Short mmCIF file of N, CA and C in Angstrom, two decimals:
data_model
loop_
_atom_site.label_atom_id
_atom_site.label_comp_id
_atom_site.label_asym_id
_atom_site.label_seq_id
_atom_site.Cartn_x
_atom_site.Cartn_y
_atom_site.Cartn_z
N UNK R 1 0.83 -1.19 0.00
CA UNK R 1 0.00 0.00 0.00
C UNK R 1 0.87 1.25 0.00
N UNK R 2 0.51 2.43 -0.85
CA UNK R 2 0.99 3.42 -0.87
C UNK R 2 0.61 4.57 0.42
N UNK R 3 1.19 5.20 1.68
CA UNK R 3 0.72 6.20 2.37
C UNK R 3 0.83 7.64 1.64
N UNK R 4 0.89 7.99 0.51
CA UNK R 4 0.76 9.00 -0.31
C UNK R 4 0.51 8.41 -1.54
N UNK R 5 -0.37 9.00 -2.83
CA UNK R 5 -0.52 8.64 -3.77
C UNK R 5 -1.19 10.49 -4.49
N UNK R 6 -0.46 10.96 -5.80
CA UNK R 6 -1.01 12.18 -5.97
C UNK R 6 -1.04 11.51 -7.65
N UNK R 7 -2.26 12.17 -8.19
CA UNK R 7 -2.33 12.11 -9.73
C UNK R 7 -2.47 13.15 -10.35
N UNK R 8 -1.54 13.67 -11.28
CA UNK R 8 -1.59 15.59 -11.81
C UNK R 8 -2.21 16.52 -10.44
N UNK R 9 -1.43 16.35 -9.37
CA UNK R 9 -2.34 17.46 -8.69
C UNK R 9 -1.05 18.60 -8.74
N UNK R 10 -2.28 19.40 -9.01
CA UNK R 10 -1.75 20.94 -9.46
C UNK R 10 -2.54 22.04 -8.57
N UNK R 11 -1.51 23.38 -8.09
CA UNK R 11 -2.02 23.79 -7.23
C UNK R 11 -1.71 25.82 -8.35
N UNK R 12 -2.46 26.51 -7.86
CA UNK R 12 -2.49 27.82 -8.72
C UNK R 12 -2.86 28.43 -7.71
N UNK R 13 -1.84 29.91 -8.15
CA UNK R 13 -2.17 30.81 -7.43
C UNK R 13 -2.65 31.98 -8.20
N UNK R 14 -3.67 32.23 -8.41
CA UNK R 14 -4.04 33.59 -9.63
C UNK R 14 -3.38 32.86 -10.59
N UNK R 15 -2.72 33.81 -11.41
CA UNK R 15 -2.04 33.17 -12.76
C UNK R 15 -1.00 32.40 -12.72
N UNK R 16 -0.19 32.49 -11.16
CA UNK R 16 0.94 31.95 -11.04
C UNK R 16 0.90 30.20 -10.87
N UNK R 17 1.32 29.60 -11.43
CA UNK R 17 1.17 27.99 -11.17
C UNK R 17 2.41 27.50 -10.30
N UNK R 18 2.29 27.02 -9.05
CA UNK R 18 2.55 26.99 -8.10
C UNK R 18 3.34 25.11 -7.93
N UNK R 19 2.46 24.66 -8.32
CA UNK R 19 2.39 23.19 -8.16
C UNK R 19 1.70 22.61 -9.90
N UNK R 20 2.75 21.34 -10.60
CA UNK R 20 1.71 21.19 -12.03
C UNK R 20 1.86 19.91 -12.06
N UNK R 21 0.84 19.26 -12.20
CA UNK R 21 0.59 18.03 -12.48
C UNK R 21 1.47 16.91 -11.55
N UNK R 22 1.48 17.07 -10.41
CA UNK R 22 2.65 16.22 -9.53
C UNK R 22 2.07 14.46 -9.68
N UNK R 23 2.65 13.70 -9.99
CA UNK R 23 1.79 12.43 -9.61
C UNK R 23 2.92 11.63 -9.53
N UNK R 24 2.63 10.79 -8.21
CA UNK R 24 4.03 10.18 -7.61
C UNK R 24 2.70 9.07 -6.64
N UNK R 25 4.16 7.99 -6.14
CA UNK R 25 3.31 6.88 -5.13
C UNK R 25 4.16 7.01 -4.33
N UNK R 26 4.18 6.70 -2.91
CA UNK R 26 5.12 7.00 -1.65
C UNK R 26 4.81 5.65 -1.25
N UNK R 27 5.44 5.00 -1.54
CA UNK R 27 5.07 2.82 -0.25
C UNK R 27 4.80 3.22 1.51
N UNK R 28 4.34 2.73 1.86
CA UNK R 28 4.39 2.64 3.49
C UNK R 28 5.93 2.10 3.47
N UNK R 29 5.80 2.86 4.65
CA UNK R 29 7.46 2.34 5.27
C UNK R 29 8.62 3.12 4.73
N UNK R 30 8.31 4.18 3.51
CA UNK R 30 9.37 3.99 2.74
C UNK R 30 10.45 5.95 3.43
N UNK R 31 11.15 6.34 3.20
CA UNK R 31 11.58 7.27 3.11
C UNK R 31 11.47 8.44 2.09
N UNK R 32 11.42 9.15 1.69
CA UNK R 32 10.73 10.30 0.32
C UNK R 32 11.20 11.67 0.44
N UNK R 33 11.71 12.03 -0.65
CA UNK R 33 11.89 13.35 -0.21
C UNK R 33 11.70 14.33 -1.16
N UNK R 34 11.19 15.65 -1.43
CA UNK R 34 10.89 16.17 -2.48
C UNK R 34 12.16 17.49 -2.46
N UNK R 35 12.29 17.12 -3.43
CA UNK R 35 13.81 18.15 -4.01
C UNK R 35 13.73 19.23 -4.84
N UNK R 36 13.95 20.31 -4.58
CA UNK R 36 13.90 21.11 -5.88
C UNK R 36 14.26 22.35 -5.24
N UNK R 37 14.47 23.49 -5.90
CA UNK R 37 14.70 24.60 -6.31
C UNK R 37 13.61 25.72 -5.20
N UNK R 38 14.20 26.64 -4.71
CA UNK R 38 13.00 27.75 -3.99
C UNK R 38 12.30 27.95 -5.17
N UNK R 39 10.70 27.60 -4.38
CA UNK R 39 9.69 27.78 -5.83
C UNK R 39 9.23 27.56 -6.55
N UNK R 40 10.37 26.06 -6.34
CA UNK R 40 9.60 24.92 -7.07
C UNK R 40 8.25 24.43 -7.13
N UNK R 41 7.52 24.16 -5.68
CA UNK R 41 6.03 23.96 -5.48
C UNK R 41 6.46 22.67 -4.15
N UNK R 42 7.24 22.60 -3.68
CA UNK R 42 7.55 21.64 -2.74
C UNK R 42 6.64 21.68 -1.59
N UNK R 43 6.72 22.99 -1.17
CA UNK R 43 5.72 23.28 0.23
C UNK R 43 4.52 23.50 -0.21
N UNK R 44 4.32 23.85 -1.67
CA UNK R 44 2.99 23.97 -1.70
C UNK R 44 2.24 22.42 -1.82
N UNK R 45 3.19 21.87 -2.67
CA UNK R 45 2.73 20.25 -2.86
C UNK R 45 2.33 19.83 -1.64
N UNK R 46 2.87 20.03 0.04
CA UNK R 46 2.96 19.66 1.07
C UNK R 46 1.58 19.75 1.95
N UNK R 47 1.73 21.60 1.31
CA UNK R 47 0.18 22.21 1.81
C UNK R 47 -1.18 21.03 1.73
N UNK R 48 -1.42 21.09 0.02
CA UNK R 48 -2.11 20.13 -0.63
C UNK R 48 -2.15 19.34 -0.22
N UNK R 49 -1.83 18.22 0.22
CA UNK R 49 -1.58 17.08 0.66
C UNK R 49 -2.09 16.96 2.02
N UNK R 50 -1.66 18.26 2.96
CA UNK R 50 -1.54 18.23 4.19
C UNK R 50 -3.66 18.58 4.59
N UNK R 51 -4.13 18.79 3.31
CA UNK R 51 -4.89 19.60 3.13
C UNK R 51 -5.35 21.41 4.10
N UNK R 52 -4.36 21.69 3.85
CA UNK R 52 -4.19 23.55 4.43
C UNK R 52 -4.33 23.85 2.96
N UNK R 53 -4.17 23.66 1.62
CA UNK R 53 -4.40 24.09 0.46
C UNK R 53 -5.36 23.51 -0.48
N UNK R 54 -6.65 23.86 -0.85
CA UNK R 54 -7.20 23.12 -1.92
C UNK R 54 -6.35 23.16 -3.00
N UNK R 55 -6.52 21.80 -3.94
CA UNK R 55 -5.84 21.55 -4.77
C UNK R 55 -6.71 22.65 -6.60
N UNK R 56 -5.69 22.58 -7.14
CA UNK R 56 -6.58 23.68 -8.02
C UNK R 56 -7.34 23.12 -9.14
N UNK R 57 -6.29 21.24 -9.63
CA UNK R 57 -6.95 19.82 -9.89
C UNK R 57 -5.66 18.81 -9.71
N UNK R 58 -6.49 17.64 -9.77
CA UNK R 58 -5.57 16.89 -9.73
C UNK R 58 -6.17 16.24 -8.41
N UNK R 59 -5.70 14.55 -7.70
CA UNK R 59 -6.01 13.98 -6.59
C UNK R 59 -4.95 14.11 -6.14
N UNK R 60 -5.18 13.68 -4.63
CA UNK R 60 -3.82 13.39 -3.29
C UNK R 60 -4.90 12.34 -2.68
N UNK R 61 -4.60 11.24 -2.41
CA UNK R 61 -4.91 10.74 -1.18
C UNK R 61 -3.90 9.78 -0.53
N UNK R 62 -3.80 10.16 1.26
CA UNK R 62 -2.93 10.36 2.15
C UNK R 62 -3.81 9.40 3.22
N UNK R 63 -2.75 8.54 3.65
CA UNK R 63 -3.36 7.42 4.13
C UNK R 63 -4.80 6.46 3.83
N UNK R 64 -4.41 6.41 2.37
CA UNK R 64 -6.21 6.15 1.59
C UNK R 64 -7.09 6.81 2.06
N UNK R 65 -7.20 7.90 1.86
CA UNK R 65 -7.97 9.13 2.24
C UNK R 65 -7.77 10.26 1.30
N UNK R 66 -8.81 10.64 0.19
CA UNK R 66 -8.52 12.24 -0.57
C UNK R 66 -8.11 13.47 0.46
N UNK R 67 -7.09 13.46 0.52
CA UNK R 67 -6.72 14.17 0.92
C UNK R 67 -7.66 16.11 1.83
N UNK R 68 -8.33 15.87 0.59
CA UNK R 68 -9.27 17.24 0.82
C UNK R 68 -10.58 16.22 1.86
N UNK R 69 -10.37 15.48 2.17
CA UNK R 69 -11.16 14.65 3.95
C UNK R 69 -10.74 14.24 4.41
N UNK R 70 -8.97 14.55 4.74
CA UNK R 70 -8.41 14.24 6.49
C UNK R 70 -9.41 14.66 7.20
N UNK R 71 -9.87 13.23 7.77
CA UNK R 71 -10.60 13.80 9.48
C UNK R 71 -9.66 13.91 10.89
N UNK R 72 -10.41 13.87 11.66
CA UNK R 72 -9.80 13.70 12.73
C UNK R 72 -8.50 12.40 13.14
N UNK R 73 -9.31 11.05 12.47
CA UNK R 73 -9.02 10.24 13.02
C UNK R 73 -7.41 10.06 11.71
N UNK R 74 -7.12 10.45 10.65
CA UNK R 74 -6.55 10.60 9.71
C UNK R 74 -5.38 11.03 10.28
N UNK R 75 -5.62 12.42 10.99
CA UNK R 75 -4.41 13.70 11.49
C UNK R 75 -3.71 13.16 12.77
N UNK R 76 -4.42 12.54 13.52
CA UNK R 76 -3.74 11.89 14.75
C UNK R 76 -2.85 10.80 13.73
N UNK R 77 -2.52 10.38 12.88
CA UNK R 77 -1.82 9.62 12.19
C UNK R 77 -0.50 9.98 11.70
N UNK R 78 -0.53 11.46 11.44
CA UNK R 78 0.38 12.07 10.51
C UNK R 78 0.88 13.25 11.72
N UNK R 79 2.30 13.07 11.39
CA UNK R 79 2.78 14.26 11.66
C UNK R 79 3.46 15.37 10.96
N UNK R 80 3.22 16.22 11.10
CA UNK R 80 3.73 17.81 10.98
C UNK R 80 4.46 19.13 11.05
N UNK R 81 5.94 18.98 10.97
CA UNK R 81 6.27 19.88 11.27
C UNK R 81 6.65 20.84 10.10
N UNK R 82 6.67 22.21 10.16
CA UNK R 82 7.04 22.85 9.31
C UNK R 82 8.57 24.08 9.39
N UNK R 83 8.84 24.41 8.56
CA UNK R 83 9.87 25.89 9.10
C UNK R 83 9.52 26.83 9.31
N UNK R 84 8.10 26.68 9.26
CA UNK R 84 7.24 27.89 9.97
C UNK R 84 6.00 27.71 11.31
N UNK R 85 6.70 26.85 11.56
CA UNK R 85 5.92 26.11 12.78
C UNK R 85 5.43 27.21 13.94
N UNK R 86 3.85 27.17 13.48
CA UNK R 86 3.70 28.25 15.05
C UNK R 86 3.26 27.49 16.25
N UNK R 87 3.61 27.96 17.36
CA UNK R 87 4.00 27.61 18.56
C UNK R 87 3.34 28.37 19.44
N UNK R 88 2.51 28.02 20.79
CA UNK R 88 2.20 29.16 21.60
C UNK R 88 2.97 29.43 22.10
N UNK R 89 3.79 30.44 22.29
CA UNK R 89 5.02 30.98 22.68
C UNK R 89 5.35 31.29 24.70
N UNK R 90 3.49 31.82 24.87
CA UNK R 90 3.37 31.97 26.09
C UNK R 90 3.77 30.22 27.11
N UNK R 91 3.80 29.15 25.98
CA UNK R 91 3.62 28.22 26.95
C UNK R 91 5.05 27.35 27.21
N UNK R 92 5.54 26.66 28.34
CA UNK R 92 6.85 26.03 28.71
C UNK R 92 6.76 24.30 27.50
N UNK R 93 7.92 24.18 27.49
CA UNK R 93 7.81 22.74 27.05
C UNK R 93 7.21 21.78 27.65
N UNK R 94 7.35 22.13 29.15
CA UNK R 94 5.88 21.13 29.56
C UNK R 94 4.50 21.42 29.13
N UNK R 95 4.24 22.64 29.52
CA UNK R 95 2.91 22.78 28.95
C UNK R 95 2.56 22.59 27.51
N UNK R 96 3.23 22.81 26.76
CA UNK R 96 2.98 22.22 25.31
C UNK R 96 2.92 20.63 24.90
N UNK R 97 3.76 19.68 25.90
CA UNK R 97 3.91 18.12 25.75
C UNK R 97 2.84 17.84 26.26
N UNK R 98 2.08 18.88 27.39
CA UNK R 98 0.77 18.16 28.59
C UNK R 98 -0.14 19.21 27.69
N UNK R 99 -0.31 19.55 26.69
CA UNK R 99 -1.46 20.11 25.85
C UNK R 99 -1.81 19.26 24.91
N UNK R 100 -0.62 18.80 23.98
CA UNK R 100 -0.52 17.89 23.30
C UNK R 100 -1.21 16.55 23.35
N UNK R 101 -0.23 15.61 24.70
CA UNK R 101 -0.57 14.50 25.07
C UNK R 101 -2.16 13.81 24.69
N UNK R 102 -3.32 14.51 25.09
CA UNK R 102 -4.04 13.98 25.20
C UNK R 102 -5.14 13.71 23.33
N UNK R 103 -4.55 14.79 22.50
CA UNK R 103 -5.11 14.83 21.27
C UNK R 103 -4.85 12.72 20.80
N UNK R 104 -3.47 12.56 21.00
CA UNK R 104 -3.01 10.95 20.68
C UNK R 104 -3.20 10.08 21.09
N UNK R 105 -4.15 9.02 20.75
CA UNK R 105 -4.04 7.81 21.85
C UNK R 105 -2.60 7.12 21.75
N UNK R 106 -1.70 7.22 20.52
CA UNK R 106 -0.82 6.70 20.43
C UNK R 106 0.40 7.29 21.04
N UNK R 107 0.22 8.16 21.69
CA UNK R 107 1.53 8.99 22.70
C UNK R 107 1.99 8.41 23.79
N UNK R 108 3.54 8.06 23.44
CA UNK R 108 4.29 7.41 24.21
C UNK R 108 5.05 8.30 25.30
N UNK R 109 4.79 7.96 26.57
CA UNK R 109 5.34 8.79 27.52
C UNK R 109 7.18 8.86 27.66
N UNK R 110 7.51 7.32 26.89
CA UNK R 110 8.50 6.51 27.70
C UNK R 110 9.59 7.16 26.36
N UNK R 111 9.13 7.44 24.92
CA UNK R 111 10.00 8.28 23.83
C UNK R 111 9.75 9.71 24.60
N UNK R 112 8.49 10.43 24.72
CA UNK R 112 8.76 11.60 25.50
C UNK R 112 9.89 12.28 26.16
N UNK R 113 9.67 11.24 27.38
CA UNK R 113 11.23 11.19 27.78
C UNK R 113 12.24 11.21 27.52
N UNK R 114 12.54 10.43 26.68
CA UNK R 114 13.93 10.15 26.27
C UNK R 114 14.02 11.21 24.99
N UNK R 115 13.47 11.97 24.16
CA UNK R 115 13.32 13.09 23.60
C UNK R 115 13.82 13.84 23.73
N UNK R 116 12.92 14.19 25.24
CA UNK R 116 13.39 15.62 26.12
C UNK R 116 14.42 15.64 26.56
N UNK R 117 14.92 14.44 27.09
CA UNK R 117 16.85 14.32 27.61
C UNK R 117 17.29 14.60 26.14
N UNK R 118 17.03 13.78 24.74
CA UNK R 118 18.01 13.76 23.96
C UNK R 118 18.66 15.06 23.13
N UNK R 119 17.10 15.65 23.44
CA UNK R 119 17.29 17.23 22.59
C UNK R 119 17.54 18.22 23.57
N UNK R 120 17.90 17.72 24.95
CA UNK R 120 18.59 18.56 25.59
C UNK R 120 17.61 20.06 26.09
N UNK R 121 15.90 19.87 25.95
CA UNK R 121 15.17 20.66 25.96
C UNK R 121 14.71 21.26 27.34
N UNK R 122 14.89 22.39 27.60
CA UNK R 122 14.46 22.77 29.64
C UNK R 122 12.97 22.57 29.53
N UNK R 123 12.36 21.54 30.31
CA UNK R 123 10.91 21.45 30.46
C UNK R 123 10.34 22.70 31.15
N UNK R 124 10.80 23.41 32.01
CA UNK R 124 10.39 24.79 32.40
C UNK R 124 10.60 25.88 32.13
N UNK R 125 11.04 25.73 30.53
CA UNK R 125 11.15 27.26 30.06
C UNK R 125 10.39 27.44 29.56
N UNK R 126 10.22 28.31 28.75
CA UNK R 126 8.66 28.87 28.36
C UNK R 126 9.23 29.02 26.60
N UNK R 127 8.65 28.58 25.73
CA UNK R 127 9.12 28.46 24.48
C UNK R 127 9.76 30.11 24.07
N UNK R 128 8.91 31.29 24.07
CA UNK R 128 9.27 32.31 24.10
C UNK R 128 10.95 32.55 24.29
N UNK R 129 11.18 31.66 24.99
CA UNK R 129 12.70 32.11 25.34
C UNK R 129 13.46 31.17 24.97
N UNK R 130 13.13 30.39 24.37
CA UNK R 130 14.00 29.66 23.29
C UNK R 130 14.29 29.08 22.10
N UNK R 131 15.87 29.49 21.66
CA UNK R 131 16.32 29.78 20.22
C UNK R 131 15.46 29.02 19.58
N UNK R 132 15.32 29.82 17.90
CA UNK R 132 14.99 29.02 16.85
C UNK R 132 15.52 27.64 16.89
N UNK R 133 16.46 27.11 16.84
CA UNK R 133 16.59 25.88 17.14
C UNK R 133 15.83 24.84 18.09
N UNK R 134 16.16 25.67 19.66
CA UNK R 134 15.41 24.72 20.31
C UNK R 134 13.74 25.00 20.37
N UNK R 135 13.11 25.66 19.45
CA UNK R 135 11.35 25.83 19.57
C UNK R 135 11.52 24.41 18.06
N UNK R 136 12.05 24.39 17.33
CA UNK R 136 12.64 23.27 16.21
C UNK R 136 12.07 21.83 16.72
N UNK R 137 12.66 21.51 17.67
CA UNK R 137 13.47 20.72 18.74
C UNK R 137 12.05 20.01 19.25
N UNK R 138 11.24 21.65 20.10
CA UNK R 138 10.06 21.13 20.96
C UNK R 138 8.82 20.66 20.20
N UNK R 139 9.09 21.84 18.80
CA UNK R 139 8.09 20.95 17.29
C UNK R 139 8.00 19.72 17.56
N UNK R 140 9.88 19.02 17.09
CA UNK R 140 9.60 17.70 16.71
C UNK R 140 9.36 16.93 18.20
N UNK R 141 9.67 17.08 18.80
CA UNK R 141 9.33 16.30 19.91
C UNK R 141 7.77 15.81 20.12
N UNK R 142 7.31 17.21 19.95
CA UNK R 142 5.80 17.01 20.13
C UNK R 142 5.10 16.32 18.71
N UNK R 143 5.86 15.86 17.94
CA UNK R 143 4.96 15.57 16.90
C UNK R 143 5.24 13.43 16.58
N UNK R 144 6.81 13.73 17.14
CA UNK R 144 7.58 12.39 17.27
C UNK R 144 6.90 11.87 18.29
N UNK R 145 6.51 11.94 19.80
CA UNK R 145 6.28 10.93 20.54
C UNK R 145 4.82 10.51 20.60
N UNK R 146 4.01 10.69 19.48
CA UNK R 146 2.99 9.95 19.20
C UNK R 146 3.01 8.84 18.29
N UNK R 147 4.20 8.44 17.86
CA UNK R 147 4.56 8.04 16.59
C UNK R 147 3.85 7.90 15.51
N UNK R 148 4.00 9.01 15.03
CA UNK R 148 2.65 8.86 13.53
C UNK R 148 3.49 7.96 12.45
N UNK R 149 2.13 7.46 11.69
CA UNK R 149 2.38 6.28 10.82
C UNK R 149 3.30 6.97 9.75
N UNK R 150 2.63 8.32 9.50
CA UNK R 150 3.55 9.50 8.56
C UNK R 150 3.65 10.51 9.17
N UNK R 151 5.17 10.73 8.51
CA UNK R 151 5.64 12.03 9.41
C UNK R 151 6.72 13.03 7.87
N UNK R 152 5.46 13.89 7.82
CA UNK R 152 5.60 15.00 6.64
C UNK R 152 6.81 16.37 7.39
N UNK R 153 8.04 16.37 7.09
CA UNK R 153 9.01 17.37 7.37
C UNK R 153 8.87 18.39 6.45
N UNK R 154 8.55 19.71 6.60
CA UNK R 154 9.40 20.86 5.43
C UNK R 154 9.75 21.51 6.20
N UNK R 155 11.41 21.36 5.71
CA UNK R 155 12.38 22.04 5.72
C UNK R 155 12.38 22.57 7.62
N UNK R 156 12.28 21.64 8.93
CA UNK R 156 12.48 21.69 10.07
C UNK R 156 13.43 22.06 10.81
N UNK R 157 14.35 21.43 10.09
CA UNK R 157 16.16 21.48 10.68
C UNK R 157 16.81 22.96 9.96
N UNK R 158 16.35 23.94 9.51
CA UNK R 158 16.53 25.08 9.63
C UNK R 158 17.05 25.67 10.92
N UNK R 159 18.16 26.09 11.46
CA UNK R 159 18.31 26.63 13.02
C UNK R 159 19.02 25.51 13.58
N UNK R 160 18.72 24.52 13.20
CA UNK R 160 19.10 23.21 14.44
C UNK R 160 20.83 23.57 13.79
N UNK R 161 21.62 22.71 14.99
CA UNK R 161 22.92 22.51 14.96
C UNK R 161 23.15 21.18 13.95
N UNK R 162 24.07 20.95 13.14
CA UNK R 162 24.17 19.63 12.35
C UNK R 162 24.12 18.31 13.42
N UNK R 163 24.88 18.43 15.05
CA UNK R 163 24.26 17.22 15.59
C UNK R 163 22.91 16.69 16.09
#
């Protein structure tokens, strides 16, 4: 089974064509990565998919699902991070892991943990006060210890250190 499958989906912005005819299969299990040029249509392809963008034509469906009807039970599946990841800023890394927690039935306390040691993250700071990197960091954390079946990256590791 494919966990992505797109056929000509094309995404437009006014006159500008954004995304054209993308059609690709992604296997379960597999690794994927979309390459190209600023502008190419990478994040927009992502959008689409992610459904934050109607498509302008063309299908996506994402976990055998058209994409344009992720439900609920779909999104607890997939994870999300972006390089524009917004964050409530007012809140600590705990409070964001204990906001989180309960959206997943599949949230593992015991990766949590070992997360938060690995990325070296202060559970009592308040995101506000920390670097682009480490708000990066508390993204993936929070999106990793539910373990989604898919886990959609653009462009995350922006800020992070190469280790």
């Amino acid at each position: 089974m494919n966990i992505i499958e797109t056929n000509r989906l094309s995404r437009r912005y006014w006159r500008t064509e954004a995304l054209r005819e993308l059609t690709l299969a992604v296997p379960t299990g597999s690794v994927f990565a979309l390459l190209g040029s600023n502008g190419a249509g990478k994040t927009t392809g992502i959008k689409v998919l992610m459904n934050l963008l109607e498509p302008s034509s063309g299908e996506a469906r994402v976990l055998g699902v058209d994409s344009r009807k992720l439900g609920e039970k779909e999104r607890a599946q997939i994870g999300y991070v972006s390089e524009n990841q917004k964050l409530p800023l007012w809140m600590t890394v705990r409070d964001l892991l204990d906001f989180c927690r309960p959206f997943y039935p599949t949230w593992d306390p015991a990766l949590e943990a070992k997360l938060l040691a690995q990325f070296d993250l202060p559970a009592d700071r308040k995101l506000k006060h920390l670097s682009r990197g480490m708000l990066m960091k508390a993204a993936l954390l929070s999106t990793l210890a539910y373990r989604p079946k898919l886990l959609v990256l653009d462009e995350p590791f922006s800020g992070l250190d190469p280790l």
